[in-house]
């Protein structure tokens, strides 16, 4: 299981089912192409002078044997006595799936003996750094999510009710064909 699984599950649990059980391929949307073109180093121009990390690792591969999970945050900021994973996003609003994704990295770091105090997200179009404290509550939340994702990977198809706007940007809409009623999509 990876950080992408957590991000996709939080966006819509059916995506996890399509990817991990049905092995369908995601269709690349315009929004995704735009995301790939983002210059992630702009986040460092903000982070270096304001937070003054001791060191920065780019794209570190993180792995937890205990949870059998792995992930690659855009950056790992190293401070004296603690670390903070940082992901860079191009959306124009702060999303819950992004937050869970950085907490997922925190869980892996913790299992590797590090002290992750928080997860950071930098939104390039907003020019905004969002900081989320990582405590026992967030740890519990991520572990609960892992159990729910595992359930789906084992074959349990979830039923979803989503805002239509989510489906409009979804790379699985061509196979999902959700039923639209007003502003909601059912699948
Ligand atoms: S089209 Fe909508 S309901 Fe279907 S997988 Fe995508 S976000 Fe989920």
mmCIF file with all atom_site columns, C-alpha atoms in Angstrom, residues 59-154:
data_model
loop_
_atom_site.group_PDB
_atom_site.id
_atom_site.type_symbol
_atom_site.label_atom_id
_atom_site.label_alt_id
_atom_site.label_comp_id
_atom_site.label_asym_id
_atom_site.label_entity_id
_atom_site.label_seq_id
_atom_site.pdbx_PDB_ins_code
_atom_site.Cartn_x
_atom_site.Cartn_y
_atom_site.Cartn_z
_atom_site.occupancy
_atom_site.B_iso_or_equiv
_atom_site.pdbx_formal_charge
_atom_site.auth_seq_id
_atom_site.auth_comp_id
_atom_site.auth_asym_id
_atom_site.auth_atom_id
_atom_site.pdbx_PDB_model_num
ATOM 1  C CA . UNK A 1 59  ? 11.783  12.325 -2.826 1.00 0.00 ? 59  UNK A CA 1
ATOM 2  C CA . UNK A 1 60  ? 12.992  10.014 -0.021 1.00 0.00 ? 60  UNK A CA 1
ATOM 3  C CA . UNK A 1 61  ? 11.651  6.453  -0.317 1.00 0.00 ? 61  UNK A CA 1
ATOM 4  C CA . UNK A 1 62  ? 9.911   5.613  2.975  1.00 0.00 ? 62  UNK A CA 1
ATOM 5  C CA . UNK A 1 63  ? 8.979   2.082  3.982  1.00 0.00 ? 63  UNK A CA 1
ATOM 6  C CA . UNK A 1 64  ? 7.399   0.456  7.047  1.00 0.00 ? 64  UNK A CA 1
ATOM 7  C CA . UNK A 1 65  ? 7.895   -3.288 7.489  1.00 0.00 ? 65  UNK A CA 1
ATOM 8  C CA . UNK A 1 66  ? 5.324   -3.375 10.291 1.00 0.00 ? 66  UNK A CA 1
ATOM 9  C CA . UNK A 1 67  ? 2.486   -1.842 8.257  1.00 0.00 ? 67  UNK A CA 1
ATOM 10 C CA . UNK A 1 68  ? 3.730   -3.050 4.875  1.00 0.00 ? 68  UNK A CA 1
ATOM 11 C CA . UNK A 1 69  ? 3.342   0.406  3.423  1.00 0.00 ? 69  UNK A CA 1
ATOM 12 C CA . UNK A 1 70  ? 5.609   2.711  1.444  1.00 0.00 ? 70  UNK A CA 1
ATOM 13 C CA . UNK A 1 71  ? 5.564   6.224  0.099  1.00 0.00 ? 71  UNK A CA 1
ATOM 14 C CA . UNK A 1 72  ? 7.596   9.017  -1.434 1.00 0.00 ? 72  UNK A CA 1
ATOM 15 C CA . UNK A 1 73  ? 6.873   12.563 -0.197 1.00 0.00 ? 73  UNK A CA 1
ATOM 16 C CA . UNK A 1 74  ? 8.152   15.409 -2.372 1.00 0.00 ? 74  UNK A CA 1
ATOM 17 C CA . UNK A 1 75  ? 10.514  16.523 0.401  1.00 0.00 ? 75  UNK A CA 1
ATOM 18 C CA . UNK A 1 76  ? 11.551  15.569 3.903  1.00 0.00 ? 76  UNK A CA 1
ATOM 19 C CA . UNK A 1 77  ? 12.523  18.541 6.054  1.00 0.00 ? 77  UNK A CA 1
ATOM 20 C CA . UNK A 1 78  ? 14.999  17.698 8.789  1.00 0.00 ? 78  UNK A CA 1
ATOM 21 C CA . UNK A 1 79  ? 15.095  19.844 11.924 1.00 0.00 ? 79  UNK A CA 1
ATOM 22 C CA . UNK A 1 80  ? 17.080  19.264 15.130 1.00 0.00 ? 80  UNK A CA 1
ATOM 23 C CA . UNK A 1 81  ? 15.202  16.434 16.908 1.00 0.00 ? 81  UNK A CA 1
ATOM 24 C CA . UNK A 1 82  ? 12.322  16.050 14.456 1.00 0.00 ? 82  UNK A CA 1
ATOM 25 C CA . UNK A 1 83  ? 11.325  15.727 10.807 1.00 0.00 ? 83  UNK A CA 1
ATOM 26 C CA . UNK A 1 84  ? 8.424   16.949 8.641  1.00 0.00 ? 84  UNK A CA 1
ATOM 27 C CA . UNK A 1 85  ? 7.278   15.486 5.286  1.00 0.00 ? 85  UNK A CA 1
ATOM 28 C CA . UNK A 1 86  ? 6.278   18.115 2.730  1.00 0.00 ? 86  UNK A CA 1
ATOM 29 C CA . UNK A 1 87  ? 4.124   17.532 -0.346 1.00 0.00 ? 87  UNK A CA 1
ATOM 30 C CA . UNK A 1 88  ? 3.574   20.095 -3.097 1.00 0.00 ? 88  UNK A CA 1
ATOM 31 C CA . UNK A 1 89  ? 0.137   20.412 -4.735 1.00 0.00 ? 89  UNK A CA 1
ATOM 32 C CA . UNK A 1 90  ? -1.287  22.477 -7.530 1.00 0.00 ? 90  UNK A CA 1
ATOM 33 C CA . UNK A 1 91  ? -4.981  22.534 -6.600 1.00 0.00 ? 91  UNK A CA 1
ATOM 34 C CA . UNK A 1 92  ? -6.621  25.803 -5.642 1.00 0.00 ? 92  UNK A CA 1
ATOM 35 C CA . UNK A 1 93  ? -8.135  24.440 -2.451 1.00 0.00 ? 93  UNK A CA 1
ATOM 36 C CA . UNK A 1 94  ? -6.836  22.534 0.572  1.00 0.00 ? 94  UNK A CA 1
ATOM 37 C CA . UNK A 1 95  ? -8.019  18.934 0.349  1.00 0.00 ? 95  UNK A CA 1
ATOM 38 C CA . UNK A 1 96  ? -8.528  16.297 3.016  1.00 0.00 ? 96  UNK A CA 1
ATOM 39 C CA . UNK A 1 97  ? -6.917  13.600 0.843  1.00 0.00 ? 97  UNK A CA 1
ATOM 40 C CA . UNK A 1 98  ? -3.674  15.609 0.792  1.00 0.00 ? 98  UNK A CA 1
ATOM 41 C CA . UNK A 1 99  ? -3.702  15.907 4.571  1.00 0.00 ? 99  UNK A CA 1
ATOM 42 C CA . UNK A 1 100 ? -4.155  12.167 5.077  1.00 0.00 ? 100 UNK A CA 1
ATOM 43 C CA . UNK A 1 101 ? -1.346  11.525 2.630  1.00 0.00 ? 101 UNK A CA 1
ATOM 44 C CA . UNK A 1 102 ? 1.198   13.516 4.666  1.00 0.00 ? 102 UNK A CA 1
ATOM 45 C CA . UNK A 1 103 ? 0.018   11.843 7.884  1.00 0.00 ? 103 UNK A CA 1
ATOM 46 C CA . UNK A 1 104 ? 0.582   8.512  6.151  1.00 0.00 ? 104 UNK A CA 1
ATOM 47 C CA . UNK A 1 105 ? 4.218   9.545  5.598  1.00 0.00 ? 105 UNK A CA 1
ATOM 48 C CA . UNK A 1 106 ? 4.406   10.563 9.268  1.00 0.00 ? 106 UNK A CA 1
ATOM 49 C CA . UNK A 1 107 ? 3.291   7.071  10.321 1.00 0.00 ? 107 UNK A CA 1
ATOM 50 C CA . UNK A 1 108 ? 6.038   5.465  8.224  1.00 0.00 ? 108 UNK A CA 1
ATOM 51 C CA . UNK A 1 109 ? 8.651   7.861  9.579  1.00 0.00 ? 109 UNK A CA 1
ATOM 52 C CA . UNK A 1 110 ? 7.581   7.074  13.121 1.00 0.00 ? 110 UNK A CA 1
ATOM 53 C CA . UNK A 1 111 ? 7.953   3.339  12.506 1.00 0.00 ? 111 UNK A CA 1
ATOM 54 C CA . UNK A 1 112 ? 11.501  4.073  11.377 1.00 0.00 ? 112 UNK A CA 1
ATOM 55 C CA . UNK A 1 113 ? 12.423  5.731  14.663 1.00 0.00 ? 113 UNK A CA 1
ATOM 56 C CA . UNK A 1 114 ? 11.991  9.352  13.509 1.00 0.00 ? 114 UNK A CA 1
ATOM 57 C CA . UNK A 1 115 ? 9.949   12.021 15.269 1.00 0.00 ? 115 UNK A CA 1
ATOM 58 C CA . UNK A 1 116 ? 7.452   13.473 12.755 1.00 0.00 ? 116 UNK A CA 1
ATOM 59 C CA . UNK A 1 117 ? 5.933   16.502 14.468 1.00 0.00 ? 117 UNK A CA 1
ATOM 60 C CA . UNK A 1 118 ? 3.753   17.569 11.546 1.00 0.00 ? 118 UNK A CA 1
ATOM 61 C CA . UNK A 1 119 ? 2.915   17.183 7.872  1.00 0.00 ? 119 UNK A CA 1
ATOM 62 C CA . UNK A 1 120 ? 3.240   20.171 5.518  1.00 0.00 ? 120 UNK A CA 1
ATOM 63 C CA . UNK A 1 121 ? 1.501   20.913 2.235  1.00 0.00 ? 121 UNK A CA 1
ATOM 64 C CA . UNK A 1 122 ? 2.527   23.677 -0.137 1.00 0.00 ? 122 UNK A CA 1
ATOM 65 C CA . UNK A 1 123 ? -0.105  24.850 -2.632 1.00 0.00 ? 123 UNK A CA 1
ATOM 66 C CA . UNK A 1 124 ? 1.658   26.433 -5.600 1.00 0.00 ? 124 UNK A CA 1
ATOM 67 C CA . UNK A 1 125 ? -1.354  28.250 -7.053 1.00 0.00 ? 125 UNK A CA 1
ATOM 68 C CA . UNK A 1 126 ? -2.294  29.654 -3.646 1.00 0.00 ? 126 UNK A CA 1
ATOM 69 C CA . UNK A 1 127 ? 1.357   30.285 -2.669 1.00 0.00 ? 127 UNK A CA 1
ATOM 70 C CA . UNK A 1 128 ? 0.393   28.903 0.702  1.00 0.00 ? 128 UNK A CA 1
ATOM 71 C CA . UNK A 1 129 ? 2.031   26.525 3.181  1.00 0.00 ? 129 UNK A CA 1
ATOM 72 C CA . UNK A 1 130 ? -0.423  24.538 5.328  1.00 0.00 ? 130 UNK A CA 1
ATOM 73 C CA . UNK A 1 131 ? 0.876   22.834 8.455  1.00 0.00 ? 131 UNK A CA 1
ATOM 74 C CA . UNK A 1 132 ? -0.901  19.981 10.238 1.00 0.00 ? 132 UNK A CA 1
ATOM 75 C CA . UNK A 1 133 ? 0.293   18.775 13.642 1.00 0.00 ? 133 UNK A CA 1
ATOM 76 C CA . UNK A 1 134 ? 0.763   15.008 13.824 1.00 0.00 ? 134 UNK A CA 1
ATOM 77 C CA . UNK A 1 135 ? -0.323  13.622 17.201 1.00 0.00 ? 135 UNK A CA 1
ATOM 78 C CA . UNK A 1 136 ? -1.736  10.345 18.562 1.00 0.00 ? 136 UNK A CA 1
ATOM 79 C CA . UNK A 1 137 ? -5.154  11.294 17.102 1.00 0.00 ? 137 UNK A CA 1
ATOM 80 C CA . UNK A 1 138 ? -3.807  11.647 13.570 1.00 0.00 ? 138 UNK A CA 1
ATOM 81 C CA . UNK A 1 139 ? -1.864  8.411  13.976 1.00 0.00 ? 139 UNK A CA 1
ATOM 82 C CA . UNK A 1 140 ? -5.078  6.621  14.972 1.00 0.00 ? 140 UNK A CA 1
ATOM 83 C CA . UNK A 1 141 ? -6.927  8.159  12.042 1.00 0.00 ? 141 UNK A CA 1
ATOM 84 C CA . UNK A 1 142 ? -4.331  6.945  9.535  1.00 0.00 ? 142 UNK A CA 1
ATOM 85 C CA . UNK A 1 143 ? -4.312  3.435  10.998 1.00 0.00 ? 143 UNK A CA 1
ATOM 86 C CA . UNK A 1 144 ? -8.124  3.303  10.709 1.00 0.00 ? 144 UNK A CA 1
ATOM 87 C CA . UNK A 1 145 ? -7.855  4.388  7.085  1.00 0.00 ? 145 UNK A CA 1
ATOM 88 C CA . UNK A 1 146 ? -5.311  1.662  6.385  1.00 0.00 ? 146 UNK A CA 1
ATOM 89 C CA . UNK A 1 147 ? -7.776  -0.956 7.709  1.00 0.00 ? 147 UNK A CA 1
ATOM 90 C CA . UNK A 1 148 ? -10.559 0.416  5.468  1.00 0.00 ? 148 UNK A CA 1
ATOM 91 C CA . UNK A 1 149 ? -8.299  0.453  2.410  1.00 0.00 ? 149 UNK A CA 1
ATOM 92 C CA . UNK A 1 150 ? -7.181  -3.115 3.161  1.00 0.00 ? 150 UNK A CA 1
ATOM 93 C CA . UNK A 1 151 ? -10.818 -4.220 3.238  1.00 0.00 ? 151 UNK A CA 1
ATOM 94 C CA . UNK A 1 152 ? -11.335 -2.895 -0.279 1.00 0.00 ? 152 UNK A CA 1
ATOM 95 C CA . UNK A 1 153 ? -8.083  -4.370 -1.581 1.00 0.00 ? 153 UNK A CA 1
ATOM 96 C CA . UNK A 1 154 ? -9.349  -7.724 -0.311 1.00 0.00 ? 154 UNK A CA 1
#
